[in-house]
mmCIF file of C-alpha atoms (C1' of nucleotides) in Angstrom:
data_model
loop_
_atom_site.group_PDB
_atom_site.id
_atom_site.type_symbol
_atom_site.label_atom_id
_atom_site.label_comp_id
_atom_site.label_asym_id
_atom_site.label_seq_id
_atom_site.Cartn_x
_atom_site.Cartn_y
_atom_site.Cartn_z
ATOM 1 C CA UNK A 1 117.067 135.840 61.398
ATOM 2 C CA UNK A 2 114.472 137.197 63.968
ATOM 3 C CA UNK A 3 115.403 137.686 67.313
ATOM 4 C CA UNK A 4 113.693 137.856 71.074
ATOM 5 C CA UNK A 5 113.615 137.989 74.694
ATOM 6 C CA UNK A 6 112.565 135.618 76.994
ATOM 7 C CA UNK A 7 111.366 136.584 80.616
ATOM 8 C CA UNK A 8 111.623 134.662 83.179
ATOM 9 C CA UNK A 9 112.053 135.345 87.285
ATOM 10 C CA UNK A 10 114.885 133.427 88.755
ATOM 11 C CA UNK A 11 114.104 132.159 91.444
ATOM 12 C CA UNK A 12 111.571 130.301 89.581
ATOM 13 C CA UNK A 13 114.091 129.207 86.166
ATOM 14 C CA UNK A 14 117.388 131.517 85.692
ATOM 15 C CA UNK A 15 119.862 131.431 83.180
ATOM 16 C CA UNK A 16 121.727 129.134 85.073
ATOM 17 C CA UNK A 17 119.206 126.425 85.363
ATOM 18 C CA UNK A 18 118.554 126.910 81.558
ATOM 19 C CA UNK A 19 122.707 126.214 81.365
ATOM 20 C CA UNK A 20 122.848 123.248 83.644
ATOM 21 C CA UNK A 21 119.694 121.667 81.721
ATOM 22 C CA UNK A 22 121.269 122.446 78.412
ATOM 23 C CA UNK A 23 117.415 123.676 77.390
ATOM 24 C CA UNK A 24 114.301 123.643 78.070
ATOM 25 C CA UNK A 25 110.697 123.808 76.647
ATOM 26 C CA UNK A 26 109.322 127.121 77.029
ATOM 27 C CA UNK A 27 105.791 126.379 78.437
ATOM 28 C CA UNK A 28 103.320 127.397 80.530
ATOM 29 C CA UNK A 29 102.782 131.146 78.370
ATOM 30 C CA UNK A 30 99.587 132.097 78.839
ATOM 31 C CA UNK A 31 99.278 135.332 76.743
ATOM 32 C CA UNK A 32 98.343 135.948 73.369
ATOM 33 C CA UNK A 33 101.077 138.419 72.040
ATOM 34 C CA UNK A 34 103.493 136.340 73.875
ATOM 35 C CA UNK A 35 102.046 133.345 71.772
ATOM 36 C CA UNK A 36 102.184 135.413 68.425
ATOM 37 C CA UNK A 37 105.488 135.582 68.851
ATOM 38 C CA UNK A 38 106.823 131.972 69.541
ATOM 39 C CA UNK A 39 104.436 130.980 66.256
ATOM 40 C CA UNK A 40 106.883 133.056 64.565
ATOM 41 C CA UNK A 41 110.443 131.544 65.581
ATOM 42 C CA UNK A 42 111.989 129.800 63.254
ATOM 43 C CA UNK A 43 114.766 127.163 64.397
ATOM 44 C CA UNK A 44 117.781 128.836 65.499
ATOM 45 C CA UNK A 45 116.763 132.604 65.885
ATOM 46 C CA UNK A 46 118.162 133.769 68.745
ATOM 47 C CA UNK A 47 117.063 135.673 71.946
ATOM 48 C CA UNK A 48 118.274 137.037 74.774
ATOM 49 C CA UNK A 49 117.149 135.703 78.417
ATOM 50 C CA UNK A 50 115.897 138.321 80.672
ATOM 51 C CA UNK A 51 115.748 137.695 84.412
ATOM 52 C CA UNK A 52 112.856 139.663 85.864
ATOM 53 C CA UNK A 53 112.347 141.005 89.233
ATOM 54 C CA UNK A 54 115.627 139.812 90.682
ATOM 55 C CA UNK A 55 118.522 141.077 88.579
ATOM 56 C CA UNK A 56 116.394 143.318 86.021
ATOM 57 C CA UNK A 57 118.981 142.296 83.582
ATOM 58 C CA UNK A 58 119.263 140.442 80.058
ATOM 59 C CA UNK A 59 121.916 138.018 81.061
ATOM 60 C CA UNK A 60 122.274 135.338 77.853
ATOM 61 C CA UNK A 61 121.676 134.134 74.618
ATOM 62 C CA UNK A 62 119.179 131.515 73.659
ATOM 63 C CA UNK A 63 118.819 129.896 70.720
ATOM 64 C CA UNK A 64 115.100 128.155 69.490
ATOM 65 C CA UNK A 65 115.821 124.360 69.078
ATOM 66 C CA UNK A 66 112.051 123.231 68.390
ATOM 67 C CA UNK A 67 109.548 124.937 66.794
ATOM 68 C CA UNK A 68 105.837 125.915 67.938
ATOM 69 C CA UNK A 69 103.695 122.933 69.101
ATOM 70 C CA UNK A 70 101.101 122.821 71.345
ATOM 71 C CA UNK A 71 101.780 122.968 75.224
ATOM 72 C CA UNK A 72 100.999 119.971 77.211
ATOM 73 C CA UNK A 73 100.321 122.164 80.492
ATOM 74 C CA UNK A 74 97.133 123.936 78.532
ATOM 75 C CA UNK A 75 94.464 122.112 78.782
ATOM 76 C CA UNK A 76 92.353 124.410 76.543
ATOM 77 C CA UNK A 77 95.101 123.697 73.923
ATOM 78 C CA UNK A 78 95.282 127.312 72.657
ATOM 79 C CA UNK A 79 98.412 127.837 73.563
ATOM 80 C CA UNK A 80 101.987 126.548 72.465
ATOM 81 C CA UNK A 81 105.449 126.342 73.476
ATOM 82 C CA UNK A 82 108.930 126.244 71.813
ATOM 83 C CA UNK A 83 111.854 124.649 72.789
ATOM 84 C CA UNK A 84 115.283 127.108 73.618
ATOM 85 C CA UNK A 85 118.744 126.259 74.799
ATOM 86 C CA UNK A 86 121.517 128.168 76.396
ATOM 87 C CA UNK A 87 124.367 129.584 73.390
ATOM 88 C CA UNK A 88 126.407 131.668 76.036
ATOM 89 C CA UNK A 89 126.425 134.407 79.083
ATOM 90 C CA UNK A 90 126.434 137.873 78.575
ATOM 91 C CA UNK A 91 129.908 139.018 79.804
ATOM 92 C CA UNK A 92 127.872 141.776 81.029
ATOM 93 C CA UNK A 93 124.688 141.533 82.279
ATOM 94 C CA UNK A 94 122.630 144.367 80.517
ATOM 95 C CA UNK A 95 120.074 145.959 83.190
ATOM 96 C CA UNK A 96 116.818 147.301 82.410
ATOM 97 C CA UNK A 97 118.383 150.684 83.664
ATOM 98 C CA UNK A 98 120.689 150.690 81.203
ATOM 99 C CA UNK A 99 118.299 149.415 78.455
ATOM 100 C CA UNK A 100 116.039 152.523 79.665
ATOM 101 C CA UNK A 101 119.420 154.813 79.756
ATOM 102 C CA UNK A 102 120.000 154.183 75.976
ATOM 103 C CA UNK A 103 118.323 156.536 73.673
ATOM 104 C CA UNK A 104 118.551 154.010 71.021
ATOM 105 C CA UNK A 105 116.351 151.040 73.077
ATOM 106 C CA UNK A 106 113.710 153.699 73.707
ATOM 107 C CA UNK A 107 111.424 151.729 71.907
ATOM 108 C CA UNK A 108 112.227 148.411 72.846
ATOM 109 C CA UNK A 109 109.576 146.267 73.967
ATOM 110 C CA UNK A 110 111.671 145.633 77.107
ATOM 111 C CA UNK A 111 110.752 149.160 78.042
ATOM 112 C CA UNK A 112 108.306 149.968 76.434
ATOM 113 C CA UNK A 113 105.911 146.687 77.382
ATOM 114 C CA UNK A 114 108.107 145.206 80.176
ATOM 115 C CA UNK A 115 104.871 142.884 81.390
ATOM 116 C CA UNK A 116 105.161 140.797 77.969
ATOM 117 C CA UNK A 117 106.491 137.537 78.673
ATOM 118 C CA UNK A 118 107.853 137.102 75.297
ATOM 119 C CA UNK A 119 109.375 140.091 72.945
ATOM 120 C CA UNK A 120 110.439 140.388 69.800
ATOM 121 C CA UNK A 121 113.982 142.470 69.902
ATOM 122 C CA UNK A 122 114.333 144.365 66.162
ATOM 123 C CA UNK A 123 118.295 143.786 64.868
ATOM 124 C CA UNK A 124 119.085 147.100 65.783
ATOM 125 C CA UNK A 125 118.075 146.753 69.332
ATOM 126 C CA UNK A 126 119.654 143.422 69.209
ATOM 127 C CA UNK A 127 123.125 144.793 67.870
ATOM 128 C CA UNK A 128 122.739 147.253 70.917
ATOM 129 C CA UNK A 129 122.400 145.187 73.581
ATOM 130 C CA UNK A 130 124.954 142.757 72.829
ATOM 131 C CA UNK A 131 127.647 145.062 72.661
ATOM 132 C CA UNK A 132 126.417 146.720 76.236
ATOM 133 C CA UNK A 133 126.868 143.499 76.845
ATOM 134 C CA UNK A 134 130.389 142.559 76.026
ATOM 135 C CA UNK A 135 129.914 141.030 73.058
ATOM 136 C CA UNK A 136 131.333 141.866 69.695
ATOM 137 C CA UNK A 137 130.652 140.802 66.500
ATOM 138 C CA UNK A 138 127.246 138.651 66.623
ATOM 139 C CA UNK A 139 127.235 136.086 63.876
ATOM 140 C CA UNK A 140 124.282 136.814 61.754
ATOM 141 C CA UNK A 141 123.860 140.143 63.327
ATOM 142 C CA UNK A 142 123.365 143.078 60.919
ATOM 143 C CA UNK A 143 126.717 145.148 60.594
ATOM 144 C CA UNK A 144 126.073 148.605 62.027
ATOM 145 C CA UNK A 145 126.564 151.521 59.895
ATOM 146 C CA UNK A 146 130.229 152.054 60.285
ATOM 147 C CA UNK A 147 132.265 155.228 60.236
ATOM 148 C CA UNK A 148 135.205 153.304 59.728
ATOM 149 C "C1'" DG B 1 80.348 144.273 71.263
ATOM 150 C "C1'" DC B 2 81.415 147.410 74.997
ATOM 151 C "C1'" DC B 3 83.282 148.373 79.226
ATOM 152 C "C1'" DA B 4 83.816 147.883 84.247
ATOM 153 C "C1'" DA B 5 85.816 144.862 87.568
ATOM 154 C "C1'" DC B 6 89.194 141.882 88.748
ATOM 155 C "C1'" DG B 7 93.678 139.339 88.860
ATOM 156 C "C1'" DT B 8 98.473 139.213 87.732
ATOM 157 C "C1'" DT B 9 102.918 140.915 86.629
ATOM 158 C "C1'" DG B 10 106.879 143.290 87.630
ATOM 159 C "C1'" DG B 11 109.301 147.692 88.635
ATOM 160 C "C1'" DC B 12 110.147 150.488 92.419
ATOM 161 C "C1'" DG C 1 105.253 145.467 100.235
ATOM 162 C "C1'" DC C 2 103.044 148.699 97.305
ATOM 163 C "C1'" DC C 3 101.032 150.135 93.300
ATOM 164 C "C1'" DA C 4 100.684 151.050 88.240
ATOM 165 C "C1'" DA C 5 99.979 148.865 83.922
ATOM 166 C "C1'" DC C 6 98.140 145.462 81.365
ATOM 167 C "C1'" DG C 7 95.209 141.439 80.015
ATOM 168 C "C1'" DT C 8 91.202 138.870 80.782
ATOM 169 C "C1'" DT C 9 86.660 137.984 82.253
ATOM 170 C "C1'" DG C 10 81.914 138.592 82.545
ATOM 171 C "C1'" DG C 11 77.662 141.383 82.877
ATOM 172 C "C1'" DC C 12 74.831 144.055 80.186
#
DNA sequence: GCCAACGTTGGC
DNA sequence: GCCAACGTTGGC
């Protein structure tokens, strides 16, 4: 299972809206790598949902409930959506200072690329984050190399 | 097909 | 509010 990041500011859809509206379609992207990347979801990879600008912080999981289609809002009709829903909050928001403080997410696309809209996050990074998070065990999530 | 100019995003 | 980074557009 692949996993992502959405972006999104808050003040114009947060986390919370996404939890109150149960999900959402994920329109209106209007860049190609962005694009590449929802053509590649498969129903229920998950993601985490980054609130830029205010907060700087991942602050919950999403899960992909439809797959890529066309977007209605592009008249061109180049570009597609996919549907996501809320699966929880972080117990900890994770900040992009602490993303950028973490030798490990050096190369995430989060800091790396922070203007794409729509990332891909590799299982490692994804492992990472959720436990800077607050969460454990991620179902599905690769097991990290344990010393015991 | 290249590249300069412009607009937008998002961290600071 | 400013500015750097990036993507896109358009002239050549």
């Amino acid at each position: 299972m692949a996993h992502w990041l959405f972006k999104s500011e808050p003040s114009v859809f947060s986390f919370e809206k996404l939890i109150r509206d149960g999900g959402t379609e994920w329109s209106c992207v209007r860049n190609h790598s962005a694009k590449l990347n929802m053509m590649a979801m498969k129903l229920g990879d998950r993601g985490f949902f980054y609130h830029s600008n205010e907060g700087k912080a991942a602050v919950g999981i999403v899960e992909v409930s439809a797959l890529y289609r066309p977007d209605p809002s592009d008249a061109t009709g180049k570009f597609g959506m996919v549907d996501i829903r809320a699966v929880e909050p972080l117990p900890r928001p994770v900040t992009l200072e602490a993303a950028k403080a973490e030798p490990r997410l050096a190369k995430m696309a989060l800091v790396v690329n922070s203007r794409l809209s729509v990332q891909p996050v590799t299982d490692d990074e994804w492992e990472i984050v959720c436990v800077l998070g607050g969460l454990k065990a991620q179902r599905g999530a690769k097991r990290a190399k344990a010393p015991a």
